[in-house]
N, CA, C and O of each residue as an XYZ file, in Angstrom:
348
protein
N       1.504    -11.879     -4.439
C       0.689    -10.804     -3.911
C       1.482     -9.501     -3.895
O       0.853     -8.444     -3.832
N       2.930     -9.494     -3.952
C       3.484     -8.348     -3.690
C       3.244     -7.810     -5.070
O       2.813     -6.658     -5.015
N       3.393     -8.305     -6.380
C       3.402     -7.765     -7.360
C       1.936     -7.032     -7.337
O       1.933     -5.827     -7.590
N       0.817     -7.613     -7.080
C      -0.202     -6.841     -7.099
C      -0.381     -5.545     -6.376
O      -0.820     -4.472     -6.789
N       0.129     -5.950     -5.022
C       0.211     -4.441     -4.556
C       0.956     -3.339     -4.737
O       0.741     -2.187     -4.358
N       2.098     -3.917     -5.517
C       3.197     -3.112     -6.071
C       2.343     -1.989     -7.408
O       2.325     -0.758     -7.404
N       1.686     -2.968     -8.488
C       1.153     -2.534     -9.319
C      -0.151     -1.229     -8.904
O      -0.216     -0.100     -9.390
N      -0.922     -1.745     -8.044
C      -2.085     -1.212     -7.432
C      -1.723      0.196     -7.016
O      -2.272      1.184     -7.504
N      -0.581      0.260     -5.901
C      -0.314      0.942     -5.669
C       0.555      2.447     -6.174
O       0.727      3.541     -5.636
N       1.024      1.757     -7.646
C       1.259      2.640     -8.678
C       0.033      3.117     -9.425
O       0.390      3.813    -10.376
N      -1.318      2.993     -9.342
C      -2.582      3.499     -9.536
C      -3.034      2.418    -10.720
O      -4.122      2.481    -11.290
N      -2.140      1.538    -10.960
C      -3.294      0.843    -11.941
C      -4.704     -0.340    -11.649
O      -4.563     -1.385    -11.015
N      -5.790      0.042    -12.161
C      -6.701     -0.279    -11.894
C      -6.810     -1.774    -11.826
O      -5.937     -2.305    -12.513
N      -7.832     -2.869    -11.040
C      -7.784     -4.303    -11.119
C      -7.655     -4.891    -12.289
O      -6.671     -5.611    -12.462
N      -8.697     -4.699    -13.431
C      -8.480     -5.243    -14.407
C      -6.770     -4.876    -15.125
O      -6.103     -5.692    -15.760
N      -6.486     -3.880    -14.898
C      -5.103     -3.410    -15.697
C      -4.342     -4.222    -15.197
O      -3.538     -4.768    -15.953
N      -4.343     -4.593    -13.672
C      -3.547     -5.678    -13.410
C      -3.828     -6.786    -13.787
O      -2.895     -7.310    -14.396
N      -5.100     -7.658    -13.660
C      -5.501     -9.079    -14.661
C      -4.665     -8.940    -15.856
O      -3.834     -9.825    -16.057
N      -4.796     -7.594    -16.991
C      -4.001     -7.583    -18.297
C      -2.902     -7.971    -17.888
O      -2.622     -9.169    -17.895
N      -2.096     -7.074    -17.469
C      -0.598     -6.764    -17.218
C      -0.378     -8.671    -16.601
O       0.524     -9.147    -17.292
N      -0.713     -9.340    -15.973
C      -0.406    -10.442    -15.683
C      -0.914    -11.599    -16.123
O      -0.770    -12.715    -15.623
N      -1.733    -11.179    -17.429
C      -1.856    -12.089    -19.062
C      -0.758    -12.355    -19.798
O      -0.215    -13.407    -20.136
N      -0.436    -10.750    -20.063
C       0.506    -10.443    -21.012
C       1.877    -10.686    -20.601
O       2.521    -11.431    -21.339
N       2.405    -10.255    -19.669
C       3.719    -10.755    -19.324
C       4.526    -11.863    -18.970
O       5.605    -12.290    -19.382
N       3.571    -12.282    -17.937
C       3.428    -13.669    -17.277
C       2.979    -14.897    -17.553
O       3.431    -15.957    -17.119
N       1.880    -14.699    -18.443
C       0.786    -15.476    -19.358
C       0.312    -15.694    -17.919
O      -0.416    -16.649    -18.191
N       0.188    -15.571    -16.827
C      -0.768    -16.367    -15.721
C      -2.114    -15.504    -15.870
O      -2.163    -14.341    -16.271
N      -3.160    -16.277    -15.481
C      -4.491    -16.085    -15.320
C      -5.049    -15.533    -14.375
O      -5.975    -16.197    -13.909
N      -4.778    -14.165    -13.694
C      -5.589    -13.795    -12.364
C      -6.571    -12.827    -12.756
O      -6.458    -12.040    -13.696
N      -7.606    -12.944    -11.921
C      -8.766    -12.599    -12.192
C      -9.006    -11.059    -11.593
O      -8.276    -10.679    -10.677
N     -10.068    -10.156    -12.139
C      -9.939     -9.190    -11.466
C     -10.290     -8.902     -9.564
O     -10.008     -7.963     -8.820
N     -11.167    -10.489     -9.292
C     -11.874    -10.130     -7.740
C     -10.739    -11.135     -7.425
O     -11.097    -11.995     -6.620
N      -9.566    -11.236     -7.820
C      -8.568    -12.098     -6.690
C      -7.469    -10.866     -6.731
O      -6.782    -10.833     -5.710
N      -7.301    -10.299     -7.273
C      -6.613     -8.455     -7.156
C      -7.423     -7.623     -6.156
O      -7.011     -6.672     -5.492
N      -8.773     -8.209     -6.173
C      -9.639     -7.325     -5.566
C      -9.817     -7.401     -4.164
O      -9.926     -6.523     -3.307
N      -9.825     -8.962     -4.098
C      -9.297     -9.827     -3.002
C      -7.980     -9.828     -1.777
O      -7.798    -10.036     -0.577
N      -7.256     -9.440     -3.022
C      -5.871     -9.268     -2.294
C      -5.805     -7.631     -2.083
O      -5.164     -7.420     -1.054
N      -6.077     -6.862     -2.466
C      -6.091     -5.467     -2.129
C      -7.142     -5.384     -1.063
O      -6.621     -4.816     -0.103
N      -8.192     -5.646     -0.839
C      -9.061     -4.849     -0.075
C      -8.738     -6.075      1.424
O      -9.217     -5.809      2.527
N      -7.989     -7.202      1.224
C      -7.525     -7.616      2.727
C      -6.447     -6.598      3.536
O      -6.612     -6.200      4.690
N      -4.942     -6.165      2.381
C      -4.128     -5.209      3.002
C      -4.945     -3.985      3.772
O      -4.852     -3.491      4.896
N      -5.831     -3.726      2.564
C      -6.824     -2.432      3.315
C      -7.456     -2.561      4.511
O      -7.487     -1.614      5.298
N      -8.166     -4.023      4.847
C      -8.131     -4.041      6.387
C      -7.439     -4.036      7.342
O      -7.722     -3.746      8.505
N      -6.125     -4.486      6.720
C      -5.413     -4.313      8.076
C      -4.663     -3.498      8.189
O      -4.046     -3.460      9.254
N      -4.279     -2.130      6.785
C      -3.835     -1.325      7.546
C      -5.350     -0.445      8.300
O      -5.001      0.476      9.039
N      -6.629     -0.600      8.208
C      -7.372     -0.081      8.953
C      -6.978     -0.136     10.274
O      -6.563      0.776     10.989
N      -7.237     -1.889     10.648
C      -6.985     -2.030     11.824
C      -5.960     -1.269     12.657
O      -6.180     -0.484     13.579
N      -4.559     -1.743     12.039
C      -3.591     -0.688     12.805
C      -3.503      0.488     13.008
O      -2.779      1.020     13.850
N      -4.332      1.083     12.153
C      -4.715      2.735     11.714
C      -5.117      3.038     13.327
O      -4.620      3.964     13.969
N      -6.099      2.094     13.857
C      -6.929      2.431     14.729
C      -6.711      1.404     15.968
O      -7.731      0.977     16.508
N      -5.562      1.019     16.409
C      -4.852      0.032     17.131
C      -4.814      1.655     18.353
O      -5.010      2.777     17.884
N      -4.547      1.438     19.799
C      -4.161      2.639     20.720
C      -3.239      2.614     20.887
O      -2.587      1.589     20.691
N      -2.837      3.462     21.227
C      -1.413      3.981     21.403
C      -0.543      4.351     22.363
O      -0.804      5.545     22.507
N       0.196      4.121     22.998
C       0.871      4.075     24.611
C       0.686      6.066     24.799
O       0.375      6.978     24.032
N       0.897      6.010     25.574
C       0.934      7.285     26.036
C       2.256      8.014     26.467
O       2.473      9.212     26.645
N       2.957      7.067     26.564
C       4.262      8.006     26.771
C       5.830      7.193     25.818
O       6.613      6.410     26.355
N       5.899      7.585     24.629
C       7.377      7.025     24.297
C       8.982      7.066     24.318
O       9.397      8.143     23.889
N       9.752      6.382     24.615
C      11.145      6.823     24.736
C      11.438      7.919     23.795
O      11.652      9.075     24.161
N      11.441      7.518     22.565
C      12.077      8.271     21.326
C      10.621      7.743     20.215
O       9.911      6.738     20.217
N      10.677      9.483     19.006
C       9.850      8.717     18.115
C      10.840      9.430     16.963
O      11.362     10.545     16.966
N      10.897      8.269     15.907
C      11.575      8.888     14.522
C      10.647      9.108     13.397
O       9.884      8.282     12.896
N      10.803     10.191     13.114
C       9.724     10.576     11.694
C      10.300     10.878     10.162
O      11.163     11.750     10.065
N       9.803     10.112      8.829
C      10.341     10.664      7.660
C       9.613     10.389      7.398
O       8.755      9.688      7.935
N       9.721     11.059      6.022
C       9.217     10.860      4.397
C       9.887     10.401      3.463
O      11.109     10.255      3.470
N       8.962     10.075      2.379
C       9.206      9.143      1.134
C       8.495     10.219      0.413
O       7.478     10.691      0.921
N       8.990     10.707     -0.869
C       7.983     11.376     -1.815
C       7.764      9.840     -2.737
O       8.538      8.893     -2.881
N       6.845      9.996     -3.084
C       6.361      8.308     -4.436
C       5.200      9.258     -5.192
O       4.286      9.914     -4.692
N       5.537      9.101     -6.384
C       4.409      9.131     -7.590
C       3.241      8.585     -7.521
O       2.903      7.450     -7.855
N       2.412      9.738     -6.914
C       1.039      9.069     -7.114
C      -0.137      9.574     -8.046
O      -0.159     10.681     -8.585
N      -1.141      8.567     -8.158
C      -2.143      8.911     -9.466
C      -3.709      9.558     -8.423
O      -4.410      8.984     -7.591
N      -3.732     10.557     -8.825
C      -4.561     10.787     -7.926
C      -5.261     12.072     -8.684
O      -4.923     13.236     -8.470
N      -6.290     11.672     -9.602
C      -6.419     12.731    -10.903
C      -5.527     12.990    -11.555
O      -5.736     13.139    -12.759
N      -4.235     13.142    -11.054
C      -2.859     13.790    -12.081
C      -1.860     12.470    -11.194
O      -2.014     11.875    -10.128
N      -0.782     12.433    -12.325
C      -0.035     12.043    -11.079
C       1.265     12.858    -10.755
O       1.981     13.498    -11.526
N       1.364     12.676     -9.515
C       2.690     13.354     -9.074
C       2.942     13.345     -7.625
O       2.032     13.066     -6.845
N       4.195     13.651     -7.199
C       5.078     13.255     -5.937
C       4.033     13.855     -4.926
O       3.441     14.934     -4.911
N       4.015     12.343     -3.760
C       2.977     12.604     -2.461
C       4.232     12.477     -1.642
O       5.239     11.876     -2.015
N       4.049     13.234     -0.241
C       4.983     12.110      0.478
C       4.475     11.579      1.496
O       3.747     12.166      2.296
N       4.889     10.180      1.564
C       4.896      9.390      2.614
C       5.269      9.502      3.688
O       6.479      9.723      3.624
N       4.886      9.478      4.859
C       5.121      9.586      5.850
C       5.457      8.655      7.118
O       4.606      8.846      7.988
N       6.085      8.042      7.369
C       6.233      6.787      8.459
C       6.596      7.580      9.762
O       6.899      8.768      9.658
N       6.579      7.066     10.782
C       6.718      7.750     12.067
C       6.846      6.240     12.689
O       6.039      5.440     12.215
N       7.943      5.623     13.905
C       8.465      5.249     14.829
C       8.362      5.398     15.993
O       9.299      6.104     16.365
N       7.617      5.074     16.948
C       7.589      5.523     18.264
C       8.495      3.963     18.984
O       8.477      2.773     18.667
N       9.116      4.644     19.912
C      10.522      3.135     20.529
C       8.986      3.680     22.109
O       8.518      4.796     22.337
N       8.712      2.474     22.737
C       8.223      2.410     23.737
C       9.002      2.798     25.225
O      10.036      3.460     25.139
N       8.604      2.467     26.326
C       9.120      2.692     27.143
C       9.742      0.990     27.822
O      10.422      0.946     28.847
């Protein structure tokens, strides 16, 4: 599964991944088990998206990641992660 999301997440489409894991691998995955496995991660980062949030934290640490993304063109997004340490 990581390879799929690895791939996905570099913008290639389901079927491109079915190819790409014909051709290299010779294994057989289908495009709705890519489809399968992508749109479960997508629920749960929903969920956490929308998990609440304490109200008061010790410390919070924030960065970025720039990553190549396909998004009409592709090119550097950045990522953003943020850390909050509780109380």
């Amino acid at each position: 599964m990581r390879w799929i999301l690895s791939l996905y997440a570099r913008g290639l489409t389901t079927g491109e991944i079915s190819d790409h894991f014909a051709d290299i691998y010779g294994a057989a995955v289908s495009k709705d088990t890519v489809s399968r496995s992508t749109d479960r991660v997508v629920e749960e980062m929903a969920a956490r998206h929308s998990r609440p949030l304490e109200r008061v934290y010790a410390a919070v640490f924030i960065d970025a990641l720039h990553v190549k993304i396909r998004d009409g063109q592709v090119g550097p997004r950045p990522i953003y992660a943020a850390i909050g340490v509780d109380l």
